[in-house]
XYZ file of C-alpha atoms in Angstrom:
748
model
C 0.000 0.000 0.000
C 1.171 3.492 -0.740
C 2.542 4.777 2.547
C 3.111 8.366 1.525
C 3.021 10.558 -1.514
C 5.327 13.520 -1.915
C 5.183 16.202 -4.576
C 7.882 18.839 -4.853
C 7.392 21.825 -7.087
C 10.474 23.979 -7.311
C 10.777 27.075 -9.455
C 13.741 27.431 -11.778
C 15.557 29.788 -9.408
C 15.796 27.262 -6.554
C 17.926 24.155 -6.151
C 16.439 20.953 -4.800
C 18.954 20.556 -1.990
C 18.539 23.993 -0.434
C 15.205 22.878 0.994
C 16.367 19.463 2.191
C 16.522 20.503 5.841
C 13.020 21.990 5.682
C 11.573 18.946 3.940
C 13.272 16.675 6.430
C 11.487 18.343 9.347
C 8.060 17.588 7.877
C 8.967 14.143 6.533
C 10.241 13.055 9.932
C 7.052 14.161 11.659
C 4.772 12.502 9.097
C 6.809 9.294 9.259
C 6.023 9.167 12.972
C 2.323 9.714 12.227
C 2.111 13.066 13.974
C 0.571 14.421 11.829
C -0.536 11.621 9.496
C -0.295 14.012 6.538
C 0.667 17.565 5.722
C 1.177 20.224 3.070
C 4.015 22.699 3.334
C 4.057 25.757 1.068
C 7.091 28.014 1.199
C 7.835 31.129 -0.843
C 10.590 33.688 -0.480
C 11.020 36.167 -3.301
C 11.504 34.038 -6.398
C 12.017 30.824 -4.442
C 9.134 28.439 -4.050
C 8.601 24.986 -2.672
C 5.483 22.973 -2.090
C 5.567 19.665 -0.292
C 2.696 17.205 -0.021
C 3.178 14.176 2.180
C 1.276 11.481 3.999
C -2.412 10.867 4.411
C -5.367 13.207 4.226
C -7.555 10.655 5.995
C -6.983 7.467 7.956
C -10.556 6.359 8.568
C -12.749 4.830 7.331
C -10.081 4.381 4.653
C -6.658 5.856 3.977
C -6.575 8.689 1.463
C -3.322 10.236 0.248
C -2.801 13.938 0.800
C -3.074 16.013 -2.392
C -2.056 19.561 -3.128
C -5.676 20.615 -3.655
C -6.828 19.218 -0.303
C -9.303 21.523 1.421
C -8.732 22.015 5.143
C -10.852 23.263 7.992
C -8.799 26.420 8.623
C -10.060 26.780 12.217
C -8.727 30.034 13.710
C -7.068 31.094 10.460
C -10.640 32.228 9.820
C -9.891 35.147 12.108
C -7.138 36.618 9.909
C -8.193 35.378 6.461
C -11.923 36.193 6.550
C -12.906 38.338 9.539
C -9.872 40.609 9.765
C -9.839 41.791 6.126
C -13.611 42.238 6.202
C -13.388 44.524 9.242
C -10.474 46.447 7.726
C -12.295 46.966 4.433
C -15.236 48.414 6.340
C -12.803 50.654 8.244
C -11.411 51.879 4.928
C -14.966 52.553 3.772
C -15.551 54.687 6.859
C -18.250 52.355 8.187
C -16.268 51.130 11.202
C -13.806 53.051 13.363
C -10.938 51.207 14.987
C -11.131 53.142 18.241
C -14.927 53.213 18.399
C -16.669 51.367 21.188
C -18.196 48.072 20.100
C -21.587 49.231 21.328
C -21.722 51.758 18.480
C -22.306 48.753 16.208
C -23.789 46.342 18.765
C -25.887 48.653 20.973
C -26.703 45.893 23.446
C -23.001 45.408 24.261
C -21.279 46.880 27.321
C -19.337 50.151 27.288
C -15.575 50.606 27.350
C -14.482 47.903 24.891
C -13.409 49.088 21.440
C -12.998 47.420 18.067
C -9.234 47.562 18.586
C -9.582 45.668 21.852
C -11.393 42.870 20.034
C -8.842 42.722 17.225
C -5.891 42.572 19.635
C -7.483 40.233 22.199
C -7.105 42.849 24.928
C -10.822 43.228 25.667
C -10.663 41.255 28.899
C -13.369 38.897 27.616
C -13.260 35.170 28.379
C -11.719 32.675 25.972
C -15.018 31.341 24.669
C -18.764 30.931 25.061
C -19.562 28.343 27.733
C -21.176 25.073 26.654
C -23.575 24.985 29.589
C -26.423 25.535 29.905
C -27.195 23.923 26.572
C -27.823 26.325 23.709
C -27.894 26.326 19.920
C -28.302 28.730 17.010
C -26.533 31.810 15.689
C -28.766 34.279 17.521
C -28.287 32.465 20.829
C -24.510 32.431 20.331
C -24.371 36.167 19.647
C -26.550 36.867 22.687
C -24.183 34.845 24.880
C -21.130 36.578 23.404
C -22.679 39.988 24.023
C -23.593 39.049 27.592
C -20.150 37.611 28.399
C -18.673 39.175 31.540
C -15.085 40.422 31.115
C -12.520 38.996 33.500
C -10.768 42.350 33.695
C -10.797 45.824 32.164
C -9.587 46.310 28.573
C -5.917 46.968 27.793
C -4.738 45.337 31.029
C -3.768 41.903 29.672
C -3.812 39.724 26.556
C -6.236 36.832 26.479
C -6.838 35.006 23.232
C -10.626 34.898 22.946
C -12.943 33.448 20.333
C -15.635 35.775 21.684
C -13.680 38.762 20.359
C -13.924 37.521 16.787
C -17.456 36.190 17.116
C -18.425 39.770 17.946
C -16.354 41.119 15.043
C -18.109 38.771 12.638
C -21.439 40.078 13.886
C -20.257 43.669 13.476
C -19.450 42.899 9.830
C -22.931 41.458 9.369
C -24.759 44.401 10.912
C -22.663 47.140 9.347
C -22.517 45.684 5.822
C -25.947 44.075 5.722
C -24.283 40.866 4.490
C -23.273 37.705 6.279
C -19.555 37.400 6.980
C -19.350 34.555 4.476
C -20.939 36.673 1.735
C -18.915 39.794 2.495
C -15.569 37.982 2.599
C -16.387 36.064 -0.590
C -17.290 39.239 -2.475
C -14.524 41.543 -1.217
C -11.631 39.162 -0.520
C -11.885 35.657 -1.942
C -13.360 36.412 -5.369
C -10.952 39.277 -6.214
C -7.996 37.094 -5.208
C -9.377 34.077 -7.124
C -9.363 32.017 -3.947
C -11.728 29.572 -5.598
C -11.337 26.847 -2.979
C -12.019 29.080 0.028
C -15.409 29.496 1.636
C -17.617 28.841 4.625
C -20.095 25.939 4.381
C -18.336 24.021 1.570
C -20.689 22.319 -0.906
C -21.142 18.571 -1.092
C -19.100 18.245 -4.294
C -16.013 19.479 -2.391
C -16.321 16.672 0.145
C -13.970 14.149 -1.557
C -10.983 16.502 -1.275
C -11.747 17.881 2.181
C -9.484 16.614 4.951
C -11.650 15.207 7.758
C -10.847 16.297 11.293
C -12.262 13.974 13.983
C -15.505 12.463 15.180
C -18.044 14.720 16.831
C -19.775 14.044 20.147
C -22.135 11.628 18.344
C -19.326 9.621 16.783
C -19.797 11.119 13.294
C -16.602 12.008 11.406
C -16.525 15.700 10.639
C -15.770 16.221 6.973
C -16.814 19.511 5.409
C -18.501 20.442 8.682
C -16.654 22.876 10.906
C -14.755 21.239 13.735
C -15.084 24.114 16.223
C -18.103 23.220 18.402
C -19.208 26.824 18.975
C -19.120 27.647 15.273
C -20.961 24.386 14.561
C -23.721 25.319 17.022
C -24.006 28.717 15.342
C -24.395 27.292 11.843
C -20.786 27.280 10.629
C -20.415 30.989 9.752
C -18.699 32.845 12.581
C -15.866 35.303 12.950
C -13.580 32.946 14.831
C -13.878 29.687 12.843
C -15.717 28.010 9.990
C -13.571 28.810 6.955
C -12.362 26.046 4.641
C -9.418 26.653 2.331
C -6.368 25.214 0.572
C -2.664 25.907 0.896
C -2.680 27.361 -2.613
C -5.432 29.827 -1.763
C -3.654 30.880 1.416
C -0.578 31.521 -0.730
C -2.628 33.959 -2.816
C -3.716 35.704 0.360
C -0.153 35.906 1.698
C 1.091 37.355 -1.612
C -1.610 40.019 -1.391
C -0.312 41.099 2.011
C 3.327 41.110 0.892
C 2.313 43.193 -2.129
C 0.847 45.879 0.133
C -2.797 44.929 -0.245
C -3.063 44.410 -4.019
C -6.270 46.390 -4.269
C -7.963 44.414 -1.490
C -6.518 46.587 1.264
C -4.659 49.885 1.186
C -0.890 49.719 1.846
C -1.308 51.838 4.965
C -3.926 49.386 6.245
C -1.570 46.452 5.730
C 1.111 48.341 7.608
C -1.314 49.135 10.421
C -2.587 45.602 10.888
C 0.852 43.992 10.888
C 2.503 46.414 13.340
C 2.160 45.967 17.123
C -1.188 47.345 18.262
C -1.196 46.122 21.844
C -0.215 48.820 24.303
C 3.344 48.770 25.572
C 2.425 47.573 29.058
C 0.999 44.308 27.715
C 3.739 41.674 27.452
C 2.426 40.109 24.268
C 2.783 41.899 20.964
C -0.231 41.561 18.711
C -1.132 43.338 15.501
C -4.726 43.706 14.376
C -5.690 40.051 14.315
C -2.146 38.884 13.694
C 0.181 37.389 16.260
C 3.634 38.990 16.438
C 5.238 37.956 19.714
C 3.335 35.843 22.219
C 2.991 32.282 23.425
C 1.146 31.618 20.139
C 4.172 32.648 18.037
C 5.534 29.143 17.535
C 5.477 29.285 13.706
C 7.978 32.128 13.927
C 10.521 29.592 15.103
C 13.794 30.766 16.568
C 15.044 32.837 13.637
C 12.254 34.864 12.011
C 12.568 38.351 13.546
C 10.166 40.524 15.489
C 8.259 42.230 12.705
C 7.149 38.987 11.147
C 3.610 37.879 11.923
C 1.136 35.050 11.492
C -1.511 32.847 13.038
C -2.368 29.240 13.759
C -5.497 27.108 13.730
C -6.542 24.396 16.181
C -6.891 21.788 13.433
C -3.156 21.967 12.673
C -2.891 24.916 10.308
C -0.542 27.880 10.320
C 0.547 30.866 8.254
C 3.648 32.943 8.992
C 4.802 35.951 6.977
C 8.144 37.759 7.082
C 7.770 40.967 5.057
C 11.412 42.106 4.877
C 12.503 39.024 2.923
C 9.106 38.591 1.180
C 8.786 35.175 2.780
C 5.789 33.179 3.894
C 5.332 29.645 5.203
C 2.025 27.783 5.102
C 1.547 24.516 6.944
C -1.654 22.468 6.723
C -2.039 19.129 8.469
C -4.442 16.351 9.361
C -3.272 16.219 12.971
C -6.705 15.414 14.394
C -6.851 12.153 12.424
C -4.569 10.762 15.145
C -7.618 10.069 17.323
C -7.934 13.800 17.899
C -4.770 13.775 20.003
C -2.067 14.726 17.530
C -0.017 17.825 18.321
C 2.042 19.964 15.935
C 2.987 22.722 18.353
C 6.670 21.801 18.452
C 6.596 21.104 14.722
C 5.525 24.719 14.092
C 8.751 25.879 15.756
C 10.927 23.445 13.799
C 9.342 24.431 10.481
C 9.659 28.156 11.180
C 13.297 27.823 12.191
C 14.230 25.684 9.170
C 12.315 27.932 6.753
C 14.086 31.073 7.988
C 17.456 29.381 7.560
C 16.543 28.519 3.960
C 16.602 32.243 3.168
C 19.759 32.782 5.226
C 18.079 34.810 7.939
C 20.015 35.044 11.174
C 18.504 35.115 14.662
C 17.142 38.521 15.575
C 19.059 40.791 17.959
C 15.779 42.398 18.961
C 13.699 41.734 22.050
C 13.756 38.160 23.410
C 11.055 35.691 22.468
C 9.097 35.398 24.558
C 9.847 38.361 26.818
C 11.985 37.588 29.833
C 9.887 37.254 32.975
C 12.010 39.922 34.636
C 11.288 42.438 31.872
C 8.771 45.145 32.707
C 7.278 46.349 29.428
C 6.901 50.101 29.029
C 6.636 52.694 26.331
C 10.070 53.909 25.237
C 10.550 57.662 25.309
C 13.147 59.235 23.056
C 15.910 58.897 25.645
C 15.205 55.149 25.956
C 15.361 54.760 22.181
C 18.565 56.800 22.039
C 20.156 54.653 24.756
C 19.091 51.466 22.958
C 20.839 52.836 19.858
C 23.946 53.262 22.054
C 23.710 57.041 21.545
C 24.867 56.633 17.942
C 22.790 59.650 16.817
C 24.947 61.946 18.964
C 28.302 60.229 18.475
C 31.153 62.692 18.121
C 29.014 65.733 18.903
C 29.474 68.428 21.519
C 26.088 68.755 23.187
C 24.099 71.411 25.003
C 21.237 69.740 26.881
C 17.920 71.486 27.604
C 16.268 69.456 30.345
C 14.918 69.311 33.880
C 13.926 66.647 36.394
C 11.566 65.000 33.873
C 14.506 64.133 31.635
C 14.784 60.506 32.749
C 14.619 57.080 31.123
C 12.164 54.332 32.031
C 14.375 53.264 34.960
C 14.583 56.862 36.283
C 18.181 57.392 35.158
C 18.759 61.085 34.474
C 19.299 62.147 30.865
C 22.031 64.417 32.218
C 23.898 61.438 33.647
C 23.217 59.225 30.640
C 24.635 61.760 28.186
C 27.505 62.696 30.494
C 28.606 59.052 30.497
C 27.650 58.141 26.920
C 30.662 56.975 24.878
C 31.558 59.370 22.068
C 29.209 62.109 23.338
C 30.617 65.336 24.784
C 28.091 66.984 27.097
C 29.306 70.572 27.448
C 26.548 72.495 29.245
C 23.008 72.388 30.542
C 20.099 74.755 29.942
C 17.202 74.888 32.417
C 13.578 75.987 31.752
C 10.942 77.352 34.142
C 11.197 75.691 37.584
C 14.920 75.005 37.178
C 17.064 72.035 36.264
C 15.544 69.918 39.055
C 11.998 71.312 38.740
C 11.910 72.523 42.341
C 11.637 76.307 41.867
C 8.293 78.115 41.580
C 9.476 81.702 41.040
C 9.489 84.400 38.395
C 13.202 84.263 37.542
C 15.886 81.620 37.881
C 19.624 82.312 37.910
C 22.532 80.447 36.355
C 24.180 77.782 38.503
C 26.377 74.698 38.432
C 25.154 71.099 38.396
C 26.470 69.554 41.598
C 26.809 66.024 40.221
C 28.531 66.691 36.886
C 30.065 70.093 37.561
C 28.575 71.350 34.285
C 27.369 74.935 33.976
C 23.570 75.330 34.186
C 22.388 78.272 32.085
C 18.915 79.540 32.923
C 16.315 80.020 30.197
C 13.861 81.521 32.673
C 15.670 84.627 33.795
C 17.110 87.549 31.878
C 17.232 85.383 28.759
C 14.722 82.854 27.426
C 16.948 81.254 24.763
C 20.650 80.348 24.454
C 22.833 83.162 23.213
C 24.992 82.710 20.142
C 28.063 82.890 22.398
C 26.694 80.038 24.533
C 26.259 77.923 21.416
C 29.702 78.614 19.985
C 31.327 75.531 21.531
C 28.502 73.034 20.870
C 27.514 71.169 17.721
C 23.931 70.458 18.700
C 21.212 71.205 21.220
C 19.225 68.335 22.722
C 15.758 68.951 24.204
C 14.406 66.420 26.708
C 11.547 67.741 28.838
C 8.159 66.186 29.599
C 5.418 68.482 28.305
C 1.903 68.266 29.740
C -0.107 68.674 26.517
C -1.408 72.199 27.187
C -0.658 75.361 25.182
C 0.156 77.596 28.148
C 2.636 75.181 29.733
C 5.850 77.061 29.043
C 8.205 74.219 28.121
C 7.032 74.231 24.492
C 7.734 77.957 24.302
C 11.244 77.268 25.574
C 11.681 74.606 22.894
C 10.624 76.991 20.131
C 13.029 79.748 21.221
C 15.862 77.232 21.461
C 15.087 75.962 17.955
C 15.295 79.511 16.646
C 18.626 80.027 18.400
C 19.943 76.748 16.994
C 18.827 77.675 13.474
C 20.546 81.057 13.722
C 23.767 79.427 14.934
C 23.447 76.637 12.332
C 23.375 73.961 15.005
C 21.392 70.728 14.821
C 18.436 70.510 17.205
C 17.462 67.097 18.612
C 14.155 66.456 20.353
C 14.106 63.360 22.526
C 10.392 62.897 22.122
C 8.087 62.021 24.992
C 4.505 60.863 25.236
C 1.684 63.343 25.579
C 0.529 62.390 29.098
C -3.094 63.433 28.534
C -3.366 61.607 25.201
C -2.996 62.399 21.544
C -6.575 62.185 20.268
C -8.592 64.948 21.929
C -8.235 68.544 20.734
C -9.937 71.227 22.803
C -10.184 74.992 22.915
C -9.511 77.854 20.541
C -6.722 77.370 18.010
C -6.344 81.075 17.208
C -4.605 83.397 19.665
C -4.747 87.179 20.087
C -1.019 87.539 20.750
C 2.112 85.407 21.012
C 3.769 85.225 24.409
C 5.532 82.590 26.533
C 2.184 80.957 27.366
C 1.056 81.059 23.717
C 4.141 80.412 21.660
C 2.269 79.222 18.561
C -1.310 79.129 17.292
C -2.421 75.778 18.683
C -5.442 74.808 20.808
C -5.288 74.814 24.575
C -5.253 71.005 24.427
C -3.376 70.120 21.254
C -2.950 66.331 21.450
C 0.621 66.417 20.078
C 4.031 65.382 21.367
C 6.970 67.761 21.710
C 8.570 66.256 18.618
C 5.419 66.731 16.582
C 5.040 70.312 17.775
C 8.670 71.006 16.947
C 8.121 69.814 13.382
C 4.939 71.910 13.085
C 6.559 75.098 14.383
C 9.675 74.553 12.285
C 7.553 74.297 9.136
C 4.794 76.814 9.848
C 7.117 79.495 11.203
C 9.859 78.906 8.650
C 12.435 78.530 11.416
C 14.786 76.587 9.180
C 16.102 74.489 12.048
C 18.034 71.291 11.294
C 15.517 69.319 13.347
C 15.933 65.659 14.268
C 13.390 63.832 16.416
C 14.311 60.663 18.309
C 10.856 59.076 18.380
C 8.785 57.458 21.062
C 8.191 53.734 20.579
C 5.137 51.812 21.755
C 2.911 54.820 22.393
C -0.458 55.058 20.688
C -2.476 58.238 20.497
C -5.301 57.002 22.711
C -2.866 56.220 25.542
C -2.626 58.446 28.576
C 0.344 58.427 30.889
C -0.897 55.655 33.153
C -1.131 53.355 30.106
C 2.587 53.646 29.417
C 4.169 51.901 32.409
C 6.506 54.892 32.786
C 7.264 56.461 36.177
C 5.544 59.750 36.946
C 7.782 62.703 37.785
C 6.038 65.984 38.615
C 6.720 68.119 35.512
C 6.392 71.218 37.728
C 5.879 71.674 41.474
C 2.080 71.859 41.241
C 1.531 69.230 38.524
C 1.334 66.256 40.841
C -0.911 63.725 39.152
C -2.420 62.657 35.868
C -5.842 63.807 37.090
C -4.423 67.275 37.637
C -2.890 67.205 34.164
C -6.201 66.190 32.583
C -8.032 69.056 34.317
C -5.246 71.606 33.888
C -6.002 72.916 30.343
C -9.403 74.120 31.567
C -8.883 74.766 35.267
C -5.563 76.501 34.651
C -7.456 79.232 32.779
C -8.906 80.342 36.104
C -5.714 80.574 38.148
C -5.381 84.375 37.948
C -9.032 84.873 38.916
C -9.503 82.444 41.828
C -7.438 79.876 43.674
C -7.063 76.640 41.732
C -5.468 74.713 44.548
C -1.908 76.001 44.568
C -0.919 75.748 48.196
C -3.016 72.604 48.726
C -2.240 68.905 48.333
C -4.233 68.687 45.100
C -3.544 71.635 42.780
C -5.933 71.943 39.811
C -8.298 69.422 41.394
C -9.880 72.018 43.705
C -10.843 75.654 43.228
C -12.589 78.368 45.130
C -12.541 81.840 46.675
C -13.415 83.456 50.027
C -16.649 84.803 48.591
C -17.870 81.435 47.191
C -20.721 79.467 48.775
C -19.375 75.952 48.251
C -22.778 74.256 48.494
C -24.331 76.605 45.958
C -21.409 76.394 43.503
C -21.319 72.593 43.654
C -25.071 72.421 43.031
C -24.932 74.841 40.100
C -22.005 73.075 38.435
C -23.422 69.561 38.816
C -26.690 70.849 37.377
C -24.853 71.644 34.122
C -24.324 67.931 33.480
C -20.729 68.375 32.293
C -19.416 65.109 30.869
C -16.779 63.183 32.767
C -16.636 65.269 35.948
C -18.444 65.517 39.287
C -18.247 68.391 41.802
C -18.172 68.101 45.596
C -18.472 71.120 47.916
C -15.411 71.784 50.086
C -13.825 74.501 52.208
C -10.046 74.915 52.293
C -7.302 77.419 53.030
C -4.493 77.591 50.457
C -0.977 78.215 51.762
C 0.297 79.827 48.556
C -0.699 81.924 45.568
C -4.101 83.659 45.298
C -6.043 83.920 48.581
C -3.074 82.559 50.517
C -4.090 82.035 54.128
C -7.772 82.825 53.473
C -10.605 80.391 54.069
C -12.227 79.606 50.720
C -15.411 77.935 49.643
C -15.239 75.890 46.510
C -15.434 72.492 44.874
C -13.358 69.386 44.424
C -13.453 67.961 40.892
C -13.574 64.191 40.465
C -13.028 62.754 36.994
C -15.676 60.119 36.297
C -14.919 59.474 32.608
C -11.547 60.543 31.258
C -12.534 59.993 27.633
C -15.697 62.072 27.934
C -14.019 64.854 29.912
C -13.496 68.120 28.008
C -11.503 70.171 30.488
C -11.777 73.379 28.439
C -15.564 73.155 28.510
C -15.336 72.585 32.266
C -13.125 75.648 32.725
C -15.323 77.919 30.598
C -18.505 76.605 32.242
C -17.053 77.327 35.692
C -16.024 80.831 34.604
C -19.507 81.458 33.258
C -21.115 80.189 36.459
C -18.861 82.252 38.735
C -19.545 85.346 36.611
C -23.286 84.749 36.956
C -23.174 84.060 40.711
C -20.497 86.579 41.729
C -20.258 89.262 39.011
C -18.636 91.826 41.318
C -16.070 89.574 42.986
C -15.029 87.192 40.210
C -12.222 88.617 38.049
C -13.449 87.426 34.665
C -11.041 89.637 32.713
C -8.060 87.715 34.065
C -9.304 84.491 32.414
C -7.972 85.990 29.209
C -4.417 85.848 30.578
C -4.142 82.239 29.408
C -7.216 81.898 27.188
C -5.750 84.571 24.911
C -9.123 85.271 23.252
C -10.572 88.581 24.438
C -13.676 88.146 22.266
C -14.602 84.962 24.141
C -14.213 86.663 27.525
C -16.297 89.573 26.275
C -19.008 87.148 25.167
C -19.094 85.586 28.641
C -19.341 89.021 30.232
C -22.260 89.954 27.967
C -24.170 86.880 29.085
C -23.535 84.438 26.226
C -23.772 80.829 27.358
C -20.577 78.868 27.814
C -21.851 76.413 25.200
C -22.032 79.164 22.583
C -18.548 80.385 23.451
C -17.142 76.879 23.031
C -19.124 76.270 19.834
C -17.676 79.433 18.290
C -14.233 77.740 18.262
C -15.307 74.654 16.313
C -14.249 75.868 12.863
C -10.727 76.778 13.956
C -10.392 73.523 15.892
C -11.287 71.600 12.726
C -8.791 73.663 10.746
C -6.113 72.801 13.297
C -6.906 69.103 12.946
C -6.150 69.413 9.238
C -2.966 71.394 9.971
C -1.581 68.938 12.468
C -2.223 65.860 10.333
C 0.986 66.382 8.355
C 3.078 66.391 11.527
C 1.684 63.408 13.455
C 4.264 60.648 13.881
C 2.345 58.071 15.915
């Protein structure tokens, strides 16, 4: 009897023996019967090999494996059918990646987004429970929707079929077509994947590889193996697709070609780059696995940056874009009484395949991550250190920094650059609050850094920028300060003036970029200013949603500074992330900026700090406000009555020990953030100003709100009795114009 059948198809550019080691891995496994049969499809540039070996079926009779064998793809369904369908709808503007799932499934809970589902960071359980007994597509969706998360989103990675069951339902509701119909029309048909579909017809049955017997003892052949998908009728987002190795090769080529008209190149780039936040150990793209416990097909050689997926039935696809390589493995592992395992075989195949194209083991992050590693976002200084400071090698440096210039382990940028090989740190420049961020005064003098002995030249005294004489003995300026994401925080003004000085002296200007701690999505407040000054260095909104590096690029271009600007980027940060998503240590950027909550409130509450006390001289600056003339009970009632999103007000009495009303008993409110995403701090600030003007028109110093608002017309409107909502609405056109302006400068 024929024990095995092997077909090798090699293109003219490849030699038979260069794949011997790869073939041997599969042949050895099949010879041992684990799996009984397999297809291996390997392509790398102009090299190609297909290998067909062993048996497609063992019972009731042996059937040899053939190249056109159709397999139950199992979880490859997720990335071959569901993922491209969702992405196509995103490209069509019908789904938003960051939108909450309940926008498309209104009965679903709040807080979980489409991205959470695609990256398996939703916190949902692995699957729909079997008990109590249920059946039917509608019942399955209802159970998926009702599933209780085991933790909040973005806290951990848990591979969950529920995530993709919900995504399949989103495709159905948004497109008006079943997932099977949508994927067939928009993916399979255009790619001529003629042997790929859900619910394969009866005439396909002879070439379908059976899996194993179901709970009734019936061999599953052409019927989906996954029990949940089977209960739901065989068309679900997590399983149910049947396909061939040849069709998967067409799909892989489409991805390597940048989408080939199915997806846009930028979409392919998005889905195959890490999309899990930096504080999650596992790296996942949209749908795709990049670096996790499921990354076995990557083997020990394919680098971080490659990606793929596996299926329970013994299927896998791994793609390495740099070398234009992909490896497809399809097996009949479940024919071994349902107990066959190819997990170790995935690793052996991936390792051998990478060696066939002469790839060497990656020098990147370990796989998997070391247990001792604490994953964080990398700020520019961390990236620079990882590059062994090569960007600054041989340069004489002037460093503009303060206490926030630290790496993820709290090592000072001053010390790191002072000890960096090949880098000559010549002098330090300090912004408002001094080099250690401890001074809250109008002017700061020059000094000497006690640890390094370097001169510290103040940029918050008689001069606000380095002089040409101070730059004579340096080749470049380096800026490393944590901004807070608000226009009137003066560090960005310092950066701009230093860029202008560097441009005039023909010195390179480096920005060691840092995350925007209050996020990079929300834009709030007027984007047009009455006058430039240190608290309004450029025409940007009060909350701009940009990093220092992005702002530097914008100001350099829009102001025609002509600076030789180089930005060392942040890695791992995504625009929706706030500081407590990054895993980075918090250092007070200034004496009164003591928490993320304060930072989130600051763009709005800070507007009031010349008119009333905003908590300077208390333990919680910018989280409380008041004045001696305020009735705390009345103010709290009036503000809560406004129904401002994301914030709640509690009446308090306090006595500040500094700043306005120092030593005076004040009535006021404490602000508690109830929904950070919904919070619009500028609206809160303007609404409070409007309310105080209405309640205390003689005592409240409304005119001083313009000190930082920098829009006299808006203050005038409030004084004349216009509602705060109208004042805010009047800024909408310029805010939209700013969104268009900033688009060209966003890096992340």
